[in-house]
């Protein structure tokens, strides 16, 4: 799931590193409003057209939203199928809300699955009706892999991006599959040679992609770029060149043996999202939120006080090299356009996943603190709608994972 970051490690070739460095250089030549060679949030400067700051008192005084005690909908269809077929239970790895309130659930499907394996389930929380969408096959009728895909929606359409070519014919790049709001796939997939995490789709159908990390001497660079896919049958290398909007980074020890960042580093790819044509990012461990528009301008920076997050003496070796505990572990943009940030609590000198999400408006207004209850560690939010959320919940008694939809009532408005 997008916010589970502990096991994420990136391995890249020197060729990929050189490619991204060329992209960064090209973006500088285009005259963007900031120098993309300086990772966002690393230079200590504001670098934003507008800034909003929220004190600790303001954070504590905003309205508290709470989810209802009982779920509106509860589903374990994948568990039932597993029991009937004798296969292991499959899990939804991503979800998103459509504008009409329906929920799209994406289930990873490996090439060992049955030919009619269900890729998507479109759930109507109001009626309880569910549409099952089988995984499309390749042009030659063969089953494709659907294990590592990102799911977003735009203007009522469903978009999936990932590499599902058979292992023996795997190539660099990603496939982009489009479907309508009922899960009907629209033609063969388009493709791009750039690999990364799909944040969203711009109005002109170009993609916002957080590129995989490039290993540098003291950091790992990840560019957030505009990507132009090519239609099926065309060489992805012939696509229009990507445009780097902003660069994020994670520190690394140049003397260390690992080519990845320390495990405690917050991954910007998991604290990024998109609403309309605006990308929202928390690029560092600080309580700072940035809004980047289609041209690469930093149009807004939001800061808030999150208390003392210093690493105390005697902390486990796991935190060696860190200056402070991260302020957040996940960022999601809801179908209502609000930005939901899963905060990290510091309890007795140790960080812990919190049951609280800060909610911001696109204008940087602190709207609320959303309490999802004391369901951790078995409760994981997949997506936010308008006054609703969908989550996976692990049942200790049955060892099965449920999909649950909860409502929450919005009330009040934040104040400075």
C-alpha positions as a printed NumPy array, in Angstrom:
array([[  0.   ,   0.   ,   0.   ],
       [  1.179,   3.471,  -0.796],
       [  1.822,   4.6  ,   2.721],
       [  3.613,   1.456,   3.896],
       [  7.153,   2.627,   3.318],
       [  9.367,   0.448,   5.471],
       [ 10.166,  -2.133,   2.79 ],
       [ 10.623,   0.234,  -0.152],
       [ 14.092,   0.047,  -1.786],
       [ 15.016,   1.419,  -5.21 ],
       [ 17.704,  -0.179,  -7.422],
       [ 18.6  ,   1.759, -10.576],
       [ 21.198,   1.417, -13.318],
       [ 23.75 ,   4.089, -14.23 ],
       [ 21.939,   4.529, -17.523],
       [ 18.717,   5.446, -15.729],
       [ 20.606,   7.884, -13.523],
       [ 22.149,   9.584, -16.526],
       [ 18.746,   9.82 , -18.186],
       [ 17.153,  11.608, -15.224],
       [ 20.1  ,  13.951, -14.843],
       [ 19.612,  14.984, -18.455],
       [ 15.947,  15.634, -17.72 ],
       [ 16.863,  17.809, -14.737],
       [ 19.269,  19.794, -16.864],
       [ 16.696,  20.277, -19.597],
       [ 14.125,  21.513, -17.083],
       [ 16.552,  24.17 , -15.852],
       [ 16.965,  25.427, -19.415],
       [ 13.206,  25.937, -19.723],
       [ 13.276,  28.745, -17.171],
       [ 10.964,  27.404, -14.477],
       [ 10.309,  29.625, -11.469],
       [ 12.625,  27.615,  -9.228],
       [ 15.911,  25.804,  -9.762],
       [ 14.932,  22.135,  -9.963],
       [ 18.534,  21.166,  -9.179],
       [ 17.78 ,  22.218,  -5.583],
       [ 15.487,  19.568,  -4.076],
       [ 12.23 ,  20.94 ,  -2.741],
       [ 12.385,  21.693,   0.976],
       [ 16.166,  21.338,   1.194],
       [ 17.327,  24.916,   0.785],
       [ 15.512,  26.441,   3.772],
       [ 13.878,  29.069,   1.57 ],
       [ 10.156,  29.618,   1.139],
       [ 10.125,  29.267,  -2.66 ],
       [  6.378,  29.811,  -2.795],
       [  4.01 ,  32.492,  -4.039],
       [  2.029,  32.298,  -0.79 ],
       [  2.691,  30.905,   2.688],
       [  0.276,  29.846,   5.419],
       [  1.422,  29.   ,   8.931],
       [ -0.563,  27.251,  11.649],
       [  0.414,  27.423,  15.31 ],
       [  0.121,  24.507,  17.711],
       [ -2.871,  26.248,  19.299],
       [ -4.562,  26.537,  15.921],
       [ -4.003,  22.863,  15.168],
       [ -5.501,  21.858,  18.511],
       [ -8.517,  24.166,  18.161],
       [ -9.816,  23.058,  14.756],
       [-12.937,  20.866,  14.589],
       [-12.564,  17.143,  15.235],
       [-14.115,  14.894,  12.627],
       [-14.697,  11.272,  13.58 ],
       [-15.653,   8.282,  11.517],
       [-18.812,   6.42 ,  12.473],
       [-18.422,   3.416,  14.74 ],
       [-19.945,   0.901,  12.341],
       [-18.875,   0.625,   8.702],
       [-21.359,   1.598,   6.018],
       [-20.182,  -1.328,   3.887],
       [-18.048,  -4.356,   4.724],
       [-16.715,  -6.763,   2.145],
       [-14.485,  -9.841,   2.204],
       [-15.165, -11.233,  -1.295],
       [-11.544, -12.093,  -1.926],
       [-11.517, -14.165,   1.271],
       [-14.607, -16.09 ,   0.205],
       [-13.083, -16.832,  -3.198],
       [ -9.872, -17.975,  -1.55 ],
       [-11.785, -20.428,   0.62 ],
       [-13.676, -21.8  ,  -2.372],
       [-10.656, -22.204,  -4.64 ],
       [ -8.077, -23.194,  -2.054],
       [ -5.804, -20.311,  -3.114],
       [ -4.297, -17.759,  -0.794],
       [ -6.345, -14.685,  -0.039],
       [ -5.764, -11.791,  -2.426],
       [ -5.653,  -8.245,  -1.112],
       [ -6.698,  -4.867,  -2.532],
       [ -3.537,  -2.801,  -2.892],
       [ -5.114,   0.506,  -3.916],
       [ -8.44 ,   2.301,  -4.113],
       [ -9.96 ,   5.571,  -5.248],
       [-13.348,   7.281,  -5.213],
       [-15.213,   8.294,  -8.354],
       [-17.017,  11.642,  -8.311],
       [-20.402,   9.942,  -7.895],
       [-19.264,   8.283,  -4.655],
       [-18.539,   4.825,  -6.053],
       [-15.279,   3.187,  -5.042],
       [-12.762,   1.531,  -7.359],
       [-10.735,  -1.22 ,  -5.663],
       [ -7.603,  -2.537,  -7.389],
       [ -6.449,  -6.083,  -6.588],
       [ -2.987,  -7.199,  -7.577],
       [ -3.096, -10.12 , -10.002],
       [ -0.011, -12.221, -10.768],
       [  0.608, -14.177, -13.945],
       [ -0.149, -17.339, -11.936],
       [ -3.767, -16.28 , -11.439],
       [ -6.761, -17.756, -13.217],
       [ -7.48 , -16.227, -16.659],
       [-10.67 , -14.583, -15.371],
       [ -9.037, -13.085, -12.285],
       [-10.787,  -9.963, -11.06 ],
       [ -8.608,  -6.872, -11.415],
       [-11.046,  -4.169, -10.267],
       [-14.157,  -4.094,  -8.147],
       [-16.377,  -1.018,  -8.446],
       [-18.46 ,  -0.724,  -5.303],
       [-21.526,   1.487,  -4.81 ],
       [-21.678,   2.146,  -1.03 ],
       [-25.252,   3.393,  -1.286],
       [-26.79 ,   0.316,  -2.883],
       [-24.123,  -2.226,  -1.985],
       [-23.924,  -3.252,  -5.646],
       [-20.551,  -4.354,  -6.951],
       [-19.182,  -4.578, -10.483],
       [-16.357,  -7.035, -11.09 ],
       [-13.857,  -6.156, -13.813],
       [-11.638,  -9.015, -15.119],
       [ -8.013,  -8.307, -15.934],
       [ -7.523,  -7.564, -19.659],
       [ -5.243,  -9.848, -21.646],
       [ -2.501,  -9.061, -24.116],
       [ -3.048,  -8.798, -27.871],
       [ -2.077, -12.449, -28.282],
       [ -4.568, -13.587, -25.652],
       [ -1.962, -14.281, -22.996],
       [ -2.454, -13.345, -19.352],
       [ -0.536, -10.304, -18.185],
       [  0.941,  -9.457, -14.814],
       [ -0.966,  -6.856, -12.759],
       [  1.077,  -6.857,  -9.569],
       [  2.69 ,  -3.402,  -9.408],
       [  0.204,  -0.849, -10.686],
       [ -0.879,   2.619,  -9.577],
       [ -4.555,   3.609,  -9.7  ],
       [ -6.004,   7.12 , -10.178],
       [ -9.171,   8.637, -11.606],
       [ -9.777,  11.751, -13.673],
       [-13.077,  13.153, -14.987],
       [-14.905,   9.907, -14.252],
       [-12.312,   7.685, -15.918],
       [-10.066,   5.072, -14.344],
       [ -6.329,   5.036, -15.11 ],
       [ -3.834,   2.281, -14.235],
       [ -0.067,   2.555, -14.795],
       [  2.543,  -0.169, -14.396],
       [  4.622,  -2.8  , -16.169],
       [  2.646,  -5.963, -16.853],
       [  4.709,  -7.445, -19.673],
       [  5.792, -11.087, -19.214],
       [  9.119, -11.411, -17.435],
       [ 10.99 , -12.738, -20.481],
       [  9.963,  -9.762, -22.624],
       [ 10.189,  -7.101, -19.948],
       [ 11.289,  -3.717, -21.217],
       [ 11.983,  -0.358, -19.624],
       [  8.897,   1.768, -19.172],
       [  5.279,   1.505, -18.118],
       [  1.918,   0.758, -19.694],
       [ -1.061,   3.052, -19.147],
       [ -4.527,   1.493, -19.28 ],
       [ -7.699,   3.614, -19.483],
       [-11.203,   2.526, -18.5  ],
       [-14.536,   4.285, -18.154],
       [-16.378,   4.637, -14.855],
       [-17.922,   1.183, -15.246],
       [-14.573,  -0.535, -15.773],
       [-14.774,  -0.954, -19.552],
       [-11.22 ,  -0.655, -20.859],
       [-10.789,   1.761, -23.74 ],
       [ -8.596,   0.238, -26.444],
       [ -5.031,  -1.07 , -26.043],
       [ -2.711,   0.602, -23.525],
       [ -0.532,   3.608, -24.236],
       [  3.03 ,   3.534, -22.906],
       [  5.955,   5.592, -21.683],
       [  9.637,   4.821, -21.215],
       [  9.715,   6.611, -17.826],
       [  9.221,   4.493, -14.713],
       [  7.823,   5.755, -11.443],
       [  4.689,   6.268,  -9.378],
       [  1.603,   7.762, -11.016],
       [  0.369,  10.758,  -9.021],
       [ -2.43 ,  11.8  , -11.362],
       [ -3.499,  12.913, -14.817],
       [ -3.479,  16.497, -16.073],
       [ -6.322,  18.045, -18.037],
       [ -4.519,  17.439, -21.333],
       [ -4.127,  13.711, -20.453],
       [ -0.421,  13.982, -19.769],
       [  0.656,  12.238, -16.58 ],
       [  2.171,  13.45 , -13.321],
       [  4.796,  10.851, -12.377],
       [  7.177,  10.716,  -9.439],
       [ 10.233,   9.118, -11.021],
       [ 12.195,   6.357,  -9.346],
       [ 15.136,   7.55 ,  -7.297],
       [ 18.51 ,   8.253,  -8.849],
       [ 21.55 ,   7.486,  -6.692],
       [ 23.787,  10.52 ,  -6.173],
       [ 26.724,  10.952,  -3.815],
       [ 24.871,  12.179,  -0.725],
       [ 21.238,  11.906,  -1.8  ],
       [ 18.651,  10.067,  -3.862],
       [ 16.892,  12.346,  -6.336],
       [ 13.292,  11.813,  -7.468],
       [ 11.865,  14.18 , -10.096],
       [  8.14 ,  14.88 , -10.288],
       [  7.563,  15.203, -14.021],
       [  4.979,  15.725, -16.716],
       [  5.028,  12.582, -18.861],
       [  3.548,  12.279, -22.356],
       [  2.56 ,   8.672, -23.164],
       [  2.442,   7.391, -26.724],
       [ -0.382,   5.377, -28.256],
       [ -0.201,   1.629, -28.719],
       [  2.013,   0.541, -31.583],
       [  4.453,   3.43 , -31.201],
       [  7.91 ,   3.283, -29.657],
       [  7.843,   4.852, -26.158],
       [ 11.276,   6.324, -26.884],
       [  9.629,   8.544, -29.516],
       [  7.391,  10.232, -26.932],
       [  7.612,  13.946, -26.252],
       [ 10.328,  14.662, -23.693],
       [  9.304,  14.731, -20.036],
       [  9.161,  18.046, -18.206],
       [ 10.563,  18.058, -14.679],
       [  8.333,  20.235, -12.489],
       [ 10.098,  19.82 ,  -9.174],
       [ 12.783,  17.604,  -7.649],
       [ 12.556,  15.826,  -4.312],
       [ 15.383,  14.05 ,  -2.517],
       [ 16.268,  11.696,   0.305],
       [ 19.665,  11.74 ,   2.058],
       [ 22.021,   8.789,   1.93 ],
       [ 25.375,   7.965,   3.468],
       [ 27.981,   8.005,   0.666],
       [ 30.168,   5.68 ,   2.73 ],
       [ 27.404,   3.176,   3.286],
       [ 27.136,  -0.033,   1.347],
       [ 23.456,   0.439,   0.577],
       [ 22.374,   2.297,  -2.538],
       [ 19.126,   3.229,  -0.805],
       [ 18.133,   5.777,   1.811],
       [ 17.998,   4.823,   5.494],
       [ 14.801,   3.022,   6.472],
       [ 13.6  ,   5.935,   8.6  ],
       [ 13.609,   8.412,   5.71 ],
       [ 10.092,   9.543,   4.665],
       [  9.591,   8.732,   0.982],
       [  8.223,  11.767,  -0.936],
       [  6.431,   9.401,  -3.327],
       [  4.205,   8.329,  -0.414],
       [  3.549,  11.873,   0.796],
       [  2.494,  13.19 ,  -2.618],
       [ -0.835,  13.448,  -4.373],
       [ -2.688,  15.372,  -7.027],
       [ -5.895,  17.377,  -7.274],
       [ -6.921,  18.764, -10.646],
       [ -3.69 ,  20.089, -12.169],
       [ -1.984,  20.704,  -8.8  ],
       [  0.573,  18.369,  -7.207],
       [  0.74 ,  18.323,  -3.401],
       [  3.95 ,  17.205,  -1.691],
       [  5.523,  16.821,   1.722],
       [  9.119,  16.447,   0.444],
       [ 10.918,  16.094,   3.802],
       [ 10.306,  14.967,   7.364],
       [  9.243,  18.524,   8.329],
       [  5.602,  19.584,   8.815],
       [  5.557,  21.384,   5.461],
       [  3.141,  20.974,   2.562],
       [  3.803,  22.377,  -0.922],
       [  1.486,  22.925,  -3.902],
       [  3.081,  22.813,  -7.378],
       [  1.148,  23.87 , -10.464],
       [  1.361,  22.584, -14.038],
       [  4.159,  25.01 , -14.936],
       [  6.327,  24.01 , -11.965],
       [  5.565,  27.097,  -9.873],
       [  5.423,  26.609,  -6.108],
       [  2.108,  28.367,  -5.582],
       [  1.609,  27.588,  -1.893],
       [  3.532,  26.431,   1.148],
       [  1.708,  25.378,   4.327],
       [  3.55 ,  25.005,   7.628],
       [  2.262,  23.875,  11.007],
       [  3.729,  23.287,  14.46 ],
       [  4.02 ,  19.611,  15.305],
       [  5.741,  19.786,  18.682],
       [  9.257,  18.696,  19.593],
       [ 10.25 ,  15.872,  17.259],
       [ 13.951,  15.753,  18.14 ],
       [ 15.589,  12.342,  18.342],
       [ 16.223,  11.78 ,  22.078],
       [ 19.498,  10.409,  23.48 ],
       [ 19.511,   6.648,  23.644],
       [ 17.201,   6.206,  20.692],
       [ 17.527,   2.877,  18.834],
       [ 20.273,   2.59 ,  16.201],
       [ 17.482,   2.551,  13.618],
       [ 17.314,   6.368,  13.947],
       [ 21.042,   6.983,  13.634],
       [ 21.627,   9.942,  11.309],
       [ 18.138,  11.416,  11.648],
       [ 17.645,  14.939,  13.035],
       [ 14.001,  14.522,  13.981],
       [ 11.079,  12.139,  13.732],
       [  8.948,  12.623,  10.601],
       [  5.767,  14.67 ,  10.862],
       [  3.722,  12.441,   8.551],
       [  3.725,   9.019,   6.941],
       [  1.104,   9.453,   4.211],
       [ -0.672,  12.07 ,   2.099],
       [ -3.876,  11.505,   0.147],
       [ -6.026,  13.875,  -1.898],
       [ -9.703,  13.096,  -1.461],
       [-12.368,  13.07 ,  -4.144],
       [-13.629,  16.215,  -2.371],
       [-10.37 ,  18.006,  -3.255],
       [ -9.191,  18.168,   0.365],
       [ -5.669,  17.109,   1.359],
       [ -5.509,  14.45 ,   4.099],
       [ -2.202,  13.98 ,   5.943],
       [ -1.628,  11.014,   8.262],
       [  0.414,  12.364,  11.149],
       [  3.048,  10.635,  13.269],
       [  2.71 ,  10.905,  17.04 ],
       [  5.697,  10.978,  19.41 ],
       [  4.923,   8.915,  22.503],
       [  7.51 ,   8.536,  25.282],
       [ 10.278,   9.562,  22.914],
       [  9.213,   7.11 ,  20.196],
       [  7.337,   7.754,  16.942],
       [  4.051,   5.94 ,  16.358],
       [  1.4  ,   5.881,  13.682],
       [ -1.364,   8.177,  14.831],
       [ -5.11 ,   7.697,  14.546],
       [ -5.375,  11.27 ,  13.295],
       [ -5.251,  12.932,   9.891],
       [ -4.868,  16.676,   9.349],
       [ -7.237,  18.   ,   6.687],
       [ -6.318,  21.016,   4.536],
       [ -8.25 ,  22.828,   1.834],
       [ -6.617,  23.625,  -1.543],
       [ -6.163,  27.19 ,  -0.245],
       [ -4.088,  25.944,   2.697],
       [ -6.887,  26.33 ,   5.243],
       [ -6.607,  23.878,   8.135],
       [-10.104,  22.408,   8.095],
       [-10.088,  19.674,  10.711],
       [ -8.393,  16.813,  12.514],
       [ -9.944,  13.532,  11.402],
       [ -9.945,  10.796,  14.048],
       [-10.185,   7.296,  12.562],
       [-10.37 ,   5.67 ,  15.986],
       [ -8.2  ,   3.257,  17.916],
       [ -8.117,   0.587,  15.243],
       [ -4.361,   0.438,  14.722],
       [ -2.326,  -1.417,  13.705],
       [ -4.934,  -3.341,  11.73 ],
       [ -6.619,  -0.35 ,  10.036],
       [ -5.17 ,   1.097,   6.806],
       [ -6.87 ,   3.873,   4.847],
       [ -6.771,   3.406,   1.066],
       [ -8.687,   6.485,  -0.134],
       [-10.903,   9.402,   0.884],
       [-14.164,  10.451,  -0.721],
       [-16.553,  13.254,   0.232],
       [-17.321,  12.508,   3.871],
       [-16.258,   8.887,   3.513],
       [-13.181,   6.694,   3.446],
       [-12.333,   3.154,   2.4  ],
       [ -9.884,   1.07 ,   4.415],
       [ -8.612,  -2.45 ,   4.845],
       [ -9.051,  -3.964,   8.282],
       [ -7.286,  -7.116,   9.421],
       [ -9.348,  -9.456,  11.561],
       [ -7.175, -11.079,  14.231],
       [ -9.66 , -13.895,  14.841],
       [ -9.936, -15.062,  11.222],
       [ -6.618, -13.673,   9.835],
       [ -8.656, -12.271,   6.93 ],
       [ -8.543,  -8.744,   5.573],
       [-11.859,  -6.908,   5.249],
       [-12.612,  -3.938,   2.997],
       [-14.689,  -1.419,   4.948],
       [-16.271,   1.906,   4.032],
       [-16.877,   4.475,   6.773],
       [-18.719,   7.778,   6.778],
       [-17.625,  10.833,   8.718],
       [-19.462,  14.095,   9.287],
       [-17.757,  17.315,   8.278],
       [-18.361,  20.3  ,  10.516],
       [-16.883,  23.695,  11.312],
       [-13.948,  25.461,   9.729],
       [-10.382,  26.032,  10.831],
       [ -9.112,  29.36 ,  12.141],
       [ -5.682,  30.873,  12.173]])
